Short mmCIF file of C-alpha atoms and ligand atoms in Angstrom, two decimals:
data_model
loop_
_atom_site.label_atom_id
_atom_site.label_comp_id
_atom_site.label_asym_id
_atom_site.label_seq_id
_atom_site.Cartn_x
_atom_site.Cartn_y
_atom_site.Cartn_z
CA MET A 1 146.31 -207.17 29.59
CA GLY A 2 142.98 -208.61 30.69
CA ILE A 3 141.16 -211.24 28.65
CA PHE A 4 138.15 -209.00 27.99
CA LYS A 5 140.33 -206.17 26.73
CA GLU A 6 142.15 -208.64 24.52
CA LEU A 7 138.80 -209.60 23.02
CA GLY A 8 138.20 -205.95 22.18
CA LEU A 9 135.65 -205.37 24.95
CA ARG A 10 135.60 -202.29 27.11
CA GLU A 11 137.71 -202.37 30.24
CA ILE A 12 135.51 -202.18 33.34
CA ILE A 13 136.39 -200.89 36.79
CA ASN A 14 133.79 -202.28 39.16
CA ALA A 15 133.47 -200.09 42.25
CA SER A 16 129.79 -200.86 42.80
CA GLY A 17 129.68 -204.33 44.39
CA LYS A 18 128.82 -207.90 43.43
CA MET A 19 126.89 -207.05 40.30
CA THR A 20 125.88 -209.83 37.91
CA ALA A 21 125.76 -207.21 35.15
CA LEU A 22 129.49 -206.56 35.67
CA GLY A 23 130.60 -210.16 36.11
CA ALA A 24 129.71 -210.67 39.80
CA SER A 25 133.04 -211.70 41.38
CA ALA A 26 136.69 -212.00 40.39
CA VAL A 27 137.96 -215.23 41.97
CA THR A 28 141.20 -215.89 43.88
CA ASP A 29 144.19 -217.61 42.26
CA ASP A 30 143.33 -220.85 44.07
CA ILE A 31 139.81 -220.88 42.66
CA ALA A 32 141.06 -219.93 39.17
CA GLN A 33 143.55 -222.81 39.30
CA ALA A 34 140.78 -225.21 40.35
CA LEU A 35 138.63 -224.06 37.41
CA LYS A 36 141.51 -224.61 35.01
CA ASP A 37 142.42 -228.04 36.39
CA ALA A 38 138.80 -229.20 36.20
CA ALA A 39 138.35 -227.88 32.67
CA GLN A 40 141.35 -229.91 31.46
CA ASP A 41 140.34 -233.26 32.97
CA TYR A 42 137.50 -235.85 33.16
CA VAL A 43 135.42 -237.09 36.06
CA ASP A 44 132.27 -239.16 36.75
CA ILE A 45 129.82 -236.28 36.96
CA ASP A 46 127.37 -238.04 39.30
CA GLU A 47 130.23 -238.76 41.68
CA LEU A 48 131.43 -235.13 41.51
CA MET A 49 127.89 -233.90 42.09
CA GLU A 50 127.52 -236.06 45.17
CA PHE A 51 130.93 -235.03 46.47
CA THR A 52 130.07 -231.35 45.95
CA GLY A 53 126.82 -231.99 47.82
CA LYS A 54 128.87 -233.32 50.75
CA VAL A 55 131.14 -230.25 50.80
CA ILE A 56 128.04 -228.03 50.69
CA ALA A 57 126.66 -230.00 53.66
CA GLU A 58 129.92 -229.58 55.64
CA SER A 59 130.03 -225.83 54.94
CA THR A 60 126.39 -225.12 55.72
CA GLY A 61 125.67 -227.62 58.48
CA ALA A 62 122.86 -229.06 56.35
CA GLU A 63 122.22 -232.78 55.88
CA SER A 64 123.07 -232.57 52.19
CA GLY A 65 123.48 -230.23 49.25
CA CYS A 66 123.11 -229.75 45.52
CA PRO A 67 125.31 -227.57 43.29
CA THR A 68 123.66 -225.32 40.70
CA CYS A 69 124.73 -222.83 38.05
CA GLY A 70 123.28 -219.99 40.14
CA ALA A 71 120.69 -219.10 42.76
CA ALA A 72 118.04 -218.52 40.08
CA ALA A 73 118.53 -222.13 38.93
CA GLY A 74 118.37 -223.06 42.61
CA ILE A 75 114.85 -221.61 42.82
CA ALA A 76 113.69 -223.53 39.73
CA ILE A 77 115.35 -226.80 40.80
CA SER A 78 114.07 -226.61 44.41
CA THR A 79 110.57 -225.94 43.13
CA ALA A 80 110.77 -228.91 40.76
CA ALA A 81 112.13 -231.06 43.60
CA VAL A 82 109.27 -230.35 46.00
CA ILE A 83 106.75 -231.09 43.24
CA ALA A 84 108.26 -234.07 41.39
CA GLY A 85 110.49 -235.54 44.10
CA GLU A 86 112.50 -238.44 42.69
CA ASN A 87 109.74 -239.70 40.38
CA LEU A 88 111.38 -239.82 36.95
CA SER A 89 108.15 -239.54 34.96
CA LEU A 90 107.15 -236.44 36.91
CA ILE A 91 110.69 -235.05 36.63
CA GLU A 92 110.45 -235.36 32.85
CA ARG A 93 107.09 -233.56 32.83
CA ILE A 94 108.25 -230.35 34.55
CA PRO A 95 107.22 -227.54 34.05
CA ASN A 96 103.88 -229.17 33.15
CA THR A 97 102.47 -229.97 36.59
CA ALA A 98 98.75 -229.99 35.84
CA GLY A 99 96.92 -232.01 38.48
CA LEU A 100 99.91 -232.17 40.86
CA ARG A 101 100.54 -230.41 44.16
CA ASN A 102 102.30 -227.46 42.60
CA GLU A 103 101.47 -224.29 44.52
CA ILE A 104 104.29 -222.24 46.02
CA ILE A 105 103.21 -219.61 48.53
CA VAL A 106 105.18 -216.33 48.50
CA GLN A 107 104.57 -213.06 50.37
CA LYS A 108 103.65 -210.35 47.89
CA GLY A 109 106.38 -207.89 48.97
CA GLN A 110 108.98 -210.58 48.30
CA LEU A 111 107.96 -211.47 44.79
CA VAL A 112 110.68 -209.24 43.37
CA HIS A 113 112.99 -208.71 40.44
CA PHE A 114 116.65 -209.47 41.24
CA GLY A 115 117.79 -209.00 37.63
CA ALA A 116 115.01 -211.38 36.57
CA SER A 117 111.76 -212.36 38.23
CA ILE A 118 111.53 -214.75 41.21
CA GLY A 119 108.04 -215.77 40.05
CA GLN A 120 109.32 -216.79 36.63
CA MET A 121 112.01 -219.03 38.18
CA ILE A 122 109.31 -220.76 40.26
CA GLN A 123 107.24 -221.31 37.10
CA ILE A 124 110.21 -222.79 35.23
CA GLY A 125 110.36 -225.37 38.02
CA GLY A 126 106.69 -226.15 37.45
CA GLY A 127 105.43 -224.11 40.39
CA LYS A 128 102.24 -222.11 40.41
CA VAL A 129 102.97 -218.91 42.32
CA VAL A 130 100.42 -218.11 45.01
CA GLU A 131 101.18 -214.59 46.19
CA VAL A 132 99.62 -213.63 49.48
CA GLY A 133 98.84 -210.28 51.11
CA GLN A 134 99.66 -206.86 49.73
CA ALA A 135 102.97 -205.35 48.62
CA ASN A 136 103.54 -203.64 51.99
CA LYS A 137 101.42 -205.74 54.33
CA VAL A 138 101.13 -209.48 54.81
CA GLU A 139 99.32 -211.07 57.77
CA LYS A 140 99.99 -214.54 59.14
CA ASP A 141 96.39 -215.38 58.17
CA HIS A 142 97.14 -214.52 54.53
CA ILE A 143 99.77 -217.27 54.54
CA GLU A 144 97.86 -219.80 56.61
CA GLN A 145 94.61 -219.42 54.66
CA ALA A 146 96.37 -219.81 51.29
CA ILE A 147 97.39 -223.37 52.15
CA THR A 148 95.36 -225.98 50.25
CA ASP A 149 95.81 -229.63 49.26
CA LYS A 150 97.65 -228.25 46.21
CA THR A 151 100.34 -226.48 48.26
CA ALA A 152 103.84 -227.81 47.50
CA ALA A 153 105.95 -225.43 49.63
CA LEU A 154 106.24 -222.00 51.26
CA MET A 155 109.05 -219.76 50.02
CA TYR A 156 110.71 -216.79 51.75
CA ILE A 157 112.96 -214.38 49.84
CA LYS A 158 115.66 -212.83 52.04
CA SER A 159 116.90 -209.90 50.01
CA HIS A 160 117.46 -206.17 50.05
CA HIS A 161 115.28 -206.13 46.92
CA ALA A 162 112.25 -207.25 48.96
CA VAL A 163 109.92 -204.95 50.89
CA GLN A 164 111.48 -204.78 54.37
CA LYS A 165 108.40 -203.78 56.37
CA GLY A 166 105.00 -205.30 56.84
CA MET A 167 106.12 -208.83 55.90
CA GLN A 168 105.86 -211.87 58.17
CA THR A 169 109.21 -213.05 59.54
CA ILE A 170 111.07 -216.23 58.62
CA GLU A 171 110.17 -217.67 62.04
CA VAL A 172 106.44 -217.10 61.58
CA MET A 173 106.32 -218.42 58.04
CA MET A 174 108.44 -221.46 58.98
CA GLU A 175 106.20 -222.26 61.93
CA VAL A 176 103.16 -222.24 59.63
CA ALA A 177 104.94 -224.48 57.11
CA GLN A 178 106.03 -226.96 59.79
CA ARG A 179 102.59 -227.12 61.38
CA HIS A 180 101.16 -228.08 57.97
CA GLY A 181 103.99 -230.52 57.22
CA LEU A 182 105.10 -228.47 54.18
CA PRO A 183 108.68 -227.78 53.02
CA PHE A 184 109.96 -224.28 53.81
CA ILE A 185 112.36 -222.80 51.23
CA ILE A 186 114.52 -219.69 51.72
CA ASP A 187 116.13 -217.84 48.82
CA ALA A 188 119.17 -216.34 50.57
CA ALA A 189 121.06 -215.72 47.30
CA ALA A 190 123.28 -212.84 48.44
CA GLU A 191 123.47 -213.56 52.18
CA GLU A 192 126.85 -213.96 53.88
CA ASP A 193 125.92 -216.47 56.57
CA PHE A 194 125.80 -219.96 55.05
CA GLN A 195 124.60 -221.70 58.22
CA GLN A 196 122.06 -219.41 59.87
CA TYR A 197 118.91 -220.54 58.07
CA ILE A 198 119.72 -224.24 58.26
CA THR A 199 120.28 -223.78 62.00
CA MET A 200 116.89 -222.07 62.22
CA GLY A 201 115.30 -225.18 60.70
CA ALA A 202 114.64 -224.35 57.03
CA ASP A 203 114.19 -227.39 54.77
CA ILE A 204 115.86 -225.86 51.71
CA VAL A 205 118.16 -222.81 51.51
CA ILE A 206 119.41 -221.37 48.21
CA TYR A 207 122.60 -219.31 47.72
CA SER A 208 124.51 -217.79 44.85
CA GLY A 209 128.13 -218.91 44.45
CA GLY A 210 129.22 -215.65 42.87
CA LYS A 211 127.97 -213.17 45.46
CA ALA A 212 129.06 -213.30 49.13
CA LEU A 213 130.99 -216.51 48.52
CA GLU A 214 133.02 -214.80 45.77
CA GLY A 215 133.21 -218.05 43.86
CA PRO A 216 132.76 -218.72 40.14
CA THR A 217 129.41 -218.38 38.35
CA SER A 218 127.57 -221.05 40.34
CA GLY A 219 125.12 -221.59 43.14
CA LEU A 220 124.14 -224.03 45.82
CA ILE A 221 121.12 -225.53 47.50
CA CYS A 222 121.40 -227.03 50.98
CA GLY A 223 118.92 -228.76 53.23
CA LYS A 224 117.22 -232.02 54.13
CA LYS A 225 118.73 -235.21 52.71
CA GLU A 226 115.70 -236.44 50.83
CA LEU A 227 114.97 -233.05 49.29
CA MET A 228 118.59 -232.62 48.19
CA GLU A 229 118.50 -236.05 46.53
CA ALA A 230 115.38 -234.89 44.72
CA CYS A 231 117.14 -231.64 43.72
CA ARG A 232 120.10 -233.52 42.23
CA LYS A 233 117.68 -235.80 40.35
CA GLN A 234 116.16 -232.79 38.57
CA TYR A 235 119.29 -232.71 36.39
CA LYS A 236 117.59 -235.57 34.52
CA GLY A 237 114.79 -233.11 33.76
CA VAL A 238 114.43 -229.34 33.79
CA GLY A 239 117.84 -228.99 35.47
CA ARG A 240 119.52 -230.09 32.26
CA ALA A 241 118.67 -226.70 30.78
CA MET A 242 120.68 -225.15 33.60
CA LYS A 243 123.56 -227.62 33.66
CA VAL A 244 126.24 -227.07 36.24
CA GLY A 245 129.66 -227.87 34.79
CA LYS A 246 132.59 -229.71 36.36
CA GLU A 247 134.51 -226.41 36.46
CA ALA A 248 131.79 -224.64 38.43
CA MET A 249 131.47 -227.56 40.88
CA VAL A 250 135.20 -227.71 41.58
CA GLY A 251 135.39 -223.90 41.81
CA LEU A 252 132.45 -223.92 44.22
CA VAL A 253 134.12 -226.56 46.40
CA THR A 254 137.31 -224.47 46.54
CA ALA A 255 135.38 -221.29 47.35
CA LEU A 256 133.43 -223.02 50.14
CA ARG A 257 136.62 -224.39 51.70
CA GLN A 258 138.29 -220.96 51.55
CA TYR A 259 135.32 -219.05 52.90
CA PRO A 260 135.96 -219.53 56.65
CA LEU A 261 139.56 -218.34 56.12
CA LYS A 262 138.56 -215.18 54.33
CA THR A 263 139.57 -211.94 55.99
CA HIS A 264 137.82 -208.68 55.42
CA ASN A 265 141.01 -206.62 55.34
CA ALA A 266 139.22 -203.74 57.04
CA GLU A 267 142.44 -201.78 57.54
CA GLN A 268 143.46 -202.19 53.93
CA GLN A 269 139.99 -201.10 52.73
CA ILE A 270 140.14 -197.99 54.94
CA ALA A 271 143.69 -197.13 53.80
CA ARG A 272 142.78 -197.42 50.11
CA MET A 273 139.59 -195.41 50.44
CA THR A 274 141.32 -192.73 52.57
CA ASN A 275 143.94 -192.42 49.86
CA LEU A 276 141.17 -191.99 47.26
CA CYS A 277 139.41 -189.37 49.38
CA ASN A 278 142.62 -187.38 49.86
CA LYS A 279 143.10 -187.19 46.11
CA LEU A 280 139.49 -186.21 45.40
CA GLU A 281 139.40 -183.45 47.97
CA SER A 282 141.85 -181.47 45.84
CA ILE A 283 138.74 -180.62 43.78
CA GLU A 284 136.64 -177.74 45.07
CA GLY A 285 133.11 -179.00 45.73
CA LEU A 286 133.95 -182.68 46.34
CA THR A 287 133.83 -183.95 49.90
CA CYS A 288 134.80 -187.51 50.60
CA SER A 289 134.79 -189.66 53.71
CA VAL A 290 135.14 -193.37 54.52
CA LYS A 291 131.88 -194.89 55.77
CA GLN A 292 131.11 -198.37 57.07
CA ASP A 293 128.32 -200.33 55.35
CA GLU A 294 124.76 -199.35 56.39
CA ALA A 295 124.01 -202.95 57.41
CA GLY A 296 127.12 -203.06 59.65
CA ARG A 297 129.11 -205.45 57.45
CA ALA A 298 132.90 -205.13 57.28
CA ILE A 299 132.81 -203.00 54.14
CA TYR A 300 134.36 -199.53 54.21
CA ARG A 301 133.31 -197.45 51.22
CA ALA A 302 134.41 -194.00 50.13
CA GLN A 303 131.38 -191.75 50.14
CA ILE A 304 131.76 -188.85 47.76
CA HIS A 305 129.47 -185.83 47.90
CA VAL A 306 129.30 -183.81 44.70
CA ASP A 307 128.31 -180.17 45.28
CA GLU A 308 126.59 -179.20 42.05
CA GLN A 309 126.86 -175.44 42.69
CA LYS A 310 130.62 -175.56 43.19
CA THR A 311 131.58 -178.21 40.64
CA GLY A 312 129.05 -177.41 37.95
CA PHE A 313 128.24 -181.14 37.72
CA SER A 314 125.44 -183.13 39.32
CA ALA A 315 126.38 -186.45 40.91
CA GLU A 316 124.26 -188.14 38.26
CA LYS A 317 126.19 -186.44 35.47
CA VAL A 318 129.51 -187.53 36.99
CA LEU A 319 128.18 -191.08 37.34
CA HIS A 320 127.18 -191.25 33.68
CA LEU A 321 130.40 -189.72 32.38
CA LEU A 322 132.41 -192.28 34.39
CA GLU A 323 130.30 -195.14 33.02
CA ALA A 324 130.68 -193.90 29.46
CA GLY A 325 134.47 -193.60 29.74
CA ASN A 326 137.24 -195.99 28.82
CA PRO A 327 137.90 -197.68 31.16
CA ALA A 328 134.21 -197.65 32.09
CA ILE A 329 133.94 -196.98 35.82
CA TYR A 330 130.86 -198.12 37.72
CA LEU A 331 130.29 -196.53 41.13
CA ARG A 332 127.56 -197.34 43.65
CA HIS A 333 124.68 -194.97 43.17
CA HIS A 334 122.02 -195.79 45.79
CA TYR A 335 122.13 -192.15 47.00
CA VAL A 336 122.83 -190.36 43.74
CA ASN A 337 119.55 -188.45 44.13
CA VAL A 338 121.05 -186.62 47.14
CA GLY A 339 124.38 -186.00 45.40
CA ILE A 340 126.30 -188.97 46.82
CA LEU A 341 128.37 -191.56 44.94
CA SER A 342 130.18 -194.43 46.67
CA VAL A 343 133.22 -196.53 45.89
CA ASP A 344 133.14 -200.14 47.11
CA PRO A 345 136.75 -201.31 47.66
CA ARG A 346 135.96 -205.06 47.60
CA PRO A 347 135.78 -205.63 43.84
CA LEU A 348 138.57 -203.15 43.03
CA LEU A 349 141.75 -204.65 41.63
CA GLU A 350 145.08 -203.25 42.78
CA GLY A 351 145.58 -199.59 41.91
CA GLN A 352 142.12 -199.07 40.41
CA GLU A 353 141.24 -196.51 43.09
CA ASP A 354 143.96 -194.31 41.58
CA ILE A 355 142.36 -194.60 38.14
CA ILE A 356 138.99 -193.64 39.64
CA ALA A 357 140.55 -190.55 41.27
CA ARG A 358 142.33 -189.59 38.05
CA GLU A 359 139.18 -189.92 35.91
CA MET A 360 136.96 -188.03 38.35
CA ILE A 361 139.46 -185.21 38.58
CA ARG A 362 139.77 -185.13 34.79
CA ILE A 363 135.97 -184.92 34.33
CA LEU A 364 135.49 -182.25 36.97
CA SER A 365 138.38 -180.16 35.66
CA GLY A 366 136.54 -180.11 32.36
CA GLY A 367 139.29 -182.21 30.73
C1 LIG B 1 121.04 -212.55 42.75
C2 LIG B 1 119.78 -213.16 43.24
C3 LIG B 1 119.28 -214.33 42.66
C4 LIG B 1 119.95 -214.97 41.48
O1 LIG B 1 121.24 -215.42 41.77
P1 LIG B 1 122.19 -215.94 40.59
O2 LIG B 1 123.27 -216.69 41.31
O3 LIG B 1 122.68 -214.75 39.87
O4 LIG B 1 121.37 -216.85 39.73
C5 LIG B 1 118.14 -214.87 43.18
N1 LIG B 1 117.49 -214.30 44.21
C6 LIG B 1 117.93 -213.18 44.80
C7 LIG B 1 117.18 -212.59 45.94
C8 LIG B 1 119.10 -212.56 44.33
O5 LIG B 1 119.56 -211.45 44.92
#
């Protein structure tokens, strides 16, 4: 029996993806063992932090790194670092940065909500958000002309949550930052490539440890040596309110070392989702096929079309009944408005696709 069930909480089947609201990732046995071993022992935390920084550097190709408790903390800590640097008195003043260089320039279509607000995380780090352009259109001039003697950094948010058209590219924004001698920060929280943006020349790149990395609840910042030293120093200030524990650091190290060895198990994903589809197609009005991820990643989801006329249920109704059940089943619902529900095989534990099939069939048979 799972720990959450034991605590009397509802059993969850996560078929939607890496969702913070559902616990993000379930780690491998090796990572779980590392978490346990760290939790039951002592270490010099500064030494562990520096070591973790080195592993982050090795994995990302950056000069150095800083562990965090998540990407959101990474935004706040990076912001504090570009404003206060390693000056202890300034570090202890954050988020009060009156009179300091504290402006962070962000394109308007990227100032999004990822589960909380990017702008708020910048403010926690003492940054004053300067949003430039309009929600669907930002010119290079908007960025360039927003730079003043108060500008602390330029920040780019690489995310499916952001507006994908009309924004200036990473290359353009980075060129502007470099020409003005300003740090360029990228929030790449959910991205899968841990080296790309460092290779491109970004000064600071922020990732989540619990998304693509499939590590424990954690995060990482990588980038230039001096800036990473400043990031780590923020734990004497605002970072203390977002303390990263020894367990998370050791789990993050293990996840980073495993990452290059990770296989996508494409064949296994396809086999499991084909099996699910075969079961579901016994219901009149359900059509199911295995589809590769829209962005071309090695994810093979079952795409289920619910014909409302034939089944008597809208896709939305099926979605809500599954979520309200026990176990509560969460499917991907980006296309629910056109009658499509998807099952993401990556977070599914062994055999859970059979439970999904059973519950869908039960609901649609009126049981
Ligand atoms: C998820 C996400 C975050 C926050 O990451 P956590 O690790 O959950 O703190 C920040 N920015 C973006 C764009 C995200 O998608």
